[in-house]
PDB file of C-alpha atoms in Angstrom:
ATOM      1  CA  MET A   1     133.334 123.703 102.950  1.00 64.00           C
ATOM      2  CA  ASN A   2     132.716 126.919 101.037  1.00 68.00           C
ATOM      3  CA  LEU A   3     131.405 129.649 103.355  1.00 75.00           C
ATOM      4  CA  THR A   4     131.761 132.600 101.009  1.00 78.00           C
ATOM      5  CA  GLN A   5     128.639 134.609 100.366  1.00 78.00           C
ATOM      6  CA  THR A   6     127.049 133.984  96.985  1.00 70.00           C
ATOM      7  CA  THR A   7     124.070 135.483  95.219  1.00 67.00           C
ATOM      8  CA  GLU A   8     121.727 133.589  92.940  1.00 61.00           C
ATOM      9  CA  SER A   9     118.983 135.000  90.791  1.00 58.00           C
ATOM     10  CA  PHE A  10     116.270 133.181  88.898  1.00 50.00           C
ATOM     11  CA  GLY A  11     113.337 134.134  86.798  1.00 56.00           C
ATOM     12  CA  GLN A  12     110.035 133.582  88.478  1.00 64.00           C
ATOM     13  CA  ASP A  13     109.732 129.999  89.737  1.00 85.00           C
ATOM     14  CA  ASP A  14     106.838 128.280  87.931  1.00 91.00           C
ATOM     15  CA  GLN A  15     104.912 126.272  90.499  1.00 95.00           C
ATOM     16  CA  SER A  16     101.720 126.182  88.455  1.00 96.00           C
ATOM     17  CA  TRP A  17     101.978 122.371  88.594  1.00 97.00           C
ATOM     18  CA  LEU A  18     100.902 122.448  92.260  1.00 97.00           C
ATOM     19  CA  ALA A  19      97.180 121.736  92.488  1.00 97.00           C
ATOM     20  CA  SER A  20      96.965 123.012  96.085  1.00 95.00           C
ATOM     21  CA  ALA A  21      99.084 124.019  99.049  1.00 95.00           C
ATOM     22  CA  HIS A  22      98.362 120.653 100.685  1.00 94.00           C
ATOM     23  CA  GLY A  23     101.647 118.905 101.513  1.00 94.00           C
ATOM     24  CA  THR A  24     103.892 121.861 100.695  1.00 95.00           C
ATOM     25  CA  SER A  25     104.641 122.529 104.355  1.00 95.00           C
ATOM     26  CA  ASN A  26     105.849 118.935 104.748  1.00 94.00           C
ATOM     27  CA  ALA A  27     108.419 118.893 101.946  1.00 96.00           C
ATOM     28  CA  ARG A  28     111.562 116.869 102.740  1.00 97.00           C
ATOM     29  CA  THR A  29     115.083 118.230 102.479  1.00 97.00           C
ATOM     30  CA  ILE A  30     117.012 116.251  99.860  1.00 98.00           C
ATOM     31  CA  THR A  31     120.340 116.268  98.018  1.00 98.00           C
ATOM     32  CA  LEU A  32     120.422 115.972  94.237  1.00 97.00           C
ATOM     33  CA  ASP A  33     123.106 113.883  92.550  1.00 96.00           C
ATOM     34  CA  THR A  34     123.997 116.304  89.757  1.00 95.00           C
ATOM     35  CA  SER A  35     125.980 113.651  87.866  1.00 94.00           C
ATOM     36  CA  THR A  36     122.745 111.715  87.159  1.00 96.00           C
ATOM     37  CA  PHE A  37     121.078 114.619  85.326  1.00 95.00           C
ATOM     38  CA  THR A  38     121.577 115.677  81.697  1.00 92.00           C
ATOM     39  CA  ALA A  39     122.114 119.404  81.158  1.00 89.00           C
ATOM     40  CA  GLY A  40     120.073 119.824  77.972  1.00 87.00           C
ATOM     41  CA  THR A  41     117.245 117.617  79.197  1.00 88.00           C
ATOM     42  CA  HIS A  42     116.845 118.173  82.941  1.00 91.00           C
ATOM     43  CA  TYR A  43     118.222 121.693  83.372  1.00 90.00           C
ATOM     44  CA  PRO A  44     118.397 123.370  79.963  1.00 87.00           C
ATOM     45  CA  ASN A  45     118.124 126.878  81.425  1.00 89.00           C
ATOM     46  CA  GLY A  46     120.831 126.461  84.075  1.00 90.00           C
ATOM     47  CA  TYR A  47     118.529 125.336  86.872  1.00 92.00           C
ATOM     48  CA  PHE A  48     116.597 122.258  87.924  1.00 95.00           C
ATOM     49  CA  PRO A  49     112.946 123.276  87.411  1.00 95.00           C
ATOM     50  CA  SER A  50     110.262 123.089  90.035  1.00 96.00           C
ATOM     51  CA  GLY A  51     108.098 119.991  89.493  1.00 97.00           C
ATOM     52  CA  LEU A  52     110.930 117.782  88.206  1.00 97.00           C
ATOM     53  CA  PRO A  53     110.057 114.113  89.000  1.00 98.00           C
ATOM     54  CA  LEU A  54     112.706 112.480  91.199  1.00 98.00           C
ATOM     55  CA  GLY A  55     113.704 109.033  92.415  1.00 98.00           C
ATOM     56  CA  LYS A  56     115.981 108.133  95.326  1.00 98.00           C
ATOM     57  CA  ILE A  57     119.274 106.473  94.422  1.00 98.00           C
ATOM     58  CA  THR A  58     119.564 103.384  96.629  1.00 98.00           C
ATOM     59  CA  ALA A  59     123.373 103.362  96.938  1.00 98.00           C
ATOM     60  CA  THR A  60     123.789 107.004  98.002  1.00 97.00           C
ATOM     61  CA  GLY A  61     120.442 108.216  99.326  1.00 98.00           C
ATOM     62  CA  LYS A  62     120.673 111.167  96.939  1.00 98.00           C
ATOM     63  CA  TYR A  63     118.055 111.953  94.331  1.00 98.00           C
ATOM     64  CA  GLY A  64     118.203 111.756  90.556  1.00 98.00           C
ATOM     65  CA  PRO A  65     115.707 112.065  87.703  1.00 98.00           C
ATOM     66  CA  TYR A  66     112.888 109.558  87.806  1.00 98.00           C
ATOM     67  CA  ASN A  67     113.556 106.862  85.187  1.00 97.00           C
ATOM     68  CA  ASP A  68     111.205 103.881  85.041  1.00 96.00           C
ATOM     69  CA  ALA A  69     113.803 101.881  83.070  1.00 97.00           C
ATOM     70  CA  ALA A  70     116.594 102.344  85.657  1.00 97.00           C
ATOM     71  CA  SER A  71     117.692  99.818  88.298  1.00 97.00           C
ATOM     72  CA  ASP A  72     119.415 102.121  90.805  1.00 98.00           C
ATOM     73  CA  GLY A  73     116.357 103.221  92.784  1.00 98.00           C
ATOM     74  CA  THR A  74     115.343 106.078  90.491  1.00 98.00           C
ATOM     75  CA  GLU A  75     112.877 103.727  88.812  1.00 98.00           C
ATOM     76  CA  VAL A  76     110.574 104.436  91.768  1.00 98.00           C
ATOM     77  CA  LEU A  77     109.028 107.906  91.769  1.00 98.00           C
ATOM     78  CA  ALA A  78     109.678 109.523  95.150  1.00 98.00           C
ATOM     79  CA  GLY A  79     108.091 112.899  94.434  1.00 98.00           C
ATOM     80  CA  PHE A  80     108.760 116.237  92.787  1.00 98.00           C
ATOM     81  CA  LEU A  81     111.324 118.989  93.233  1.00 98.00           C
ATOM     82  CA  MET A  82     109.449 121.670  95.156  1.00 97.00           C
ATOM     83  CA  THR A  83     111.327 124.773  93.981  1.00 95.00           C
ATOM     84  CA  ALA A  84     113.835 125.520  91.251  1.00 94.00           C
ATOM     85  CA  ILE A  85     117.513 125.000  92.144  1.00 93.00           C
ATOM     86  CA  ASP A  86     120.507 126.538  90.426  1.00 92.00           C
ATOM     87  CA  ALA A  87     122.467 123.846  88.590  1.00 91.00           C
ATOM     88  CA  PRO A  88     126.166 123.850  89.505  1.00 90.00           C
ATOM     89  CA  SER A  89     128.699 124.480  86.759  1.00 84.00           C
ATOM     90  CA  VAL A  90     130.341 121.093  87.477  1.00 84.00           C
ATOM     91  CA  ASN A  91     128.506 117.834  88.059  1.00 81.00           C
ATOM     92  CA  THR A  92     130.513 116.979  91.185  1.00 85.00           C
ATOM     93  CA  ILE A  93     128.651 119.521  93.345  1.00 90.00           C
ATOM     94  CA  ASP A  94     125.347 118.221  94.680  1.00 95.00           C
ATOM     95  CA  PRO A  95     122.825 120.934  95.658  1.00 96.00           C
ATOM     96  CA  GLN A  96     120.117 120.554  98.250  1.00 97.00           C
ATOM     97  CA  GLY A  97     116.439 121.065  97.615  1.00 97.00           C
ATOM     98  CA  ALA A  98     112.981 120.126  98.833  1.00 97.00           C
ATOM     99  CA  LEU A  99     110.907 117.112  97.754  1.00 98.00           C
ATOM    100  CA  LEU A 100     107.118 117.284  97.523  1.00 98.00           C
ATOM    101  CA  TRP A 101     106.188 113.736  98.435  1.00 98.00           C
ATOM    102  CA  HIS A 102     102.581 114.286  99.534  1.00 96.00           C
ATOM    103  CA  GLY A 103      99.944 116.468  97.935  1.00 97.00           C
ATOM    104  CA  ALA A 104      98.303 117.163  94.582  1.00 97.00           C
ATOM    105  CA  VAL A 105      99.796 118.049  91.212  1.00 97.00           C
ATOM    106  CA  ILE A 106      98.462 119.188  87.843  1.00 98.00           C
ATOM    107  CA  GLU A 107      99.924 116.582  85.518  1.00 97.00           C
ATOM    108  CA  ALA A 108      99.783 118.684  82.343  1.00 97.00           C
ATOM    109  CA  LYS A 109     101.924 121.414  83.930  1.00 97.00           C
ATOM    110  CA  LEU A 110     104.812 119.203  85.074  1.00 97.00           C
ATOM    111  CA  PRO A 111     108.104 119.936  83.255  1.00 94.00           C
ATOM    112  CA  VAL A 112     108.589 116.195  82.595  1.00 93.00           C
ATOM    113  CA  ALA A 113     105.780 113.681  82.106  1.00 94.00           C
ATOM    114  CA  VAL A 114     105.255 110.836  84.586  1.00 97.00           C
ATOM    115  CA  ASN A 115     104.132 107.419  83.327  1.00 97.00           C
ATOM    116  CA  ALA A 116     101.573 105.058  84.861  1.00 98.00           C
ATOM    117  CA  ASN A 117     104.239 103.174  86.851  1.00 98.00           C
ATOM    118  CA  GLY A 118     105.432 106.403  88.444  1.00 98.00           C
ATOM    119  CA  LYS A 119     101.876 107.339  89.381  1.00 98.00           C
ATOM    120  CA  ALA A 120     101.414 103.899  90.938  1.00 98.00           C
ATOM    121  CA  ASP A 121     104.609 104.422  92.988  1.00 98.00           C
ATOM    122  CA  VAL A 122     103.097 107.455  94.745  1.00 98.00           C
ATOM    123  CA  ALA A 123      99.450 106.344  94.824  1.00 97.00           C
ATOM    124  CA  GLY A 124      97.910 107.347  98.137  1.00 96.00           C
ATOM    125  CA  ARG A 125     100.489 110.135  98.682  1.00 97.00           C
ATOM    126  CA  LEU A 126     100.194 112.215  95.514  1.00 97.00           C
ATOM    127  CA  THR A 127      97.086 112.894  93.513  1.00 97.00           C
ATOM    128  CA  PHE A 128      97.271 113.760  89.799  1.00 97.00           C
ATOM    129  CA  PHE A 129      94.725 116.086  88.201  1.00 96.00           C
TER     130      PHE A 129
END
């Protein structure tokens, strides 16, 4: 366990994809499986962006990028990364974050598009505008 003090700095977190504050106070604490993400695609600027669509990996309970073609659990959209998270320099460190699983989002402002199957996965919990 690393208990040394560290400092992180980010540019302004873009949460313009949130359509309202509804559900933001009920975000769930999650752990990302960094090894399931691709640096140039999912965190090209050194951080996982707010609004990234996520699925829960069945075998580990950690979260990876939503992928409708997968068969590891991430083919089911669980929700969206609530705030940006610094991406570790090695993919064996799994950072924690918050999952927006209930609320409303502005689809056009998401950093990664969500298909019809993903929208069906969260129907009744998340509304797309």
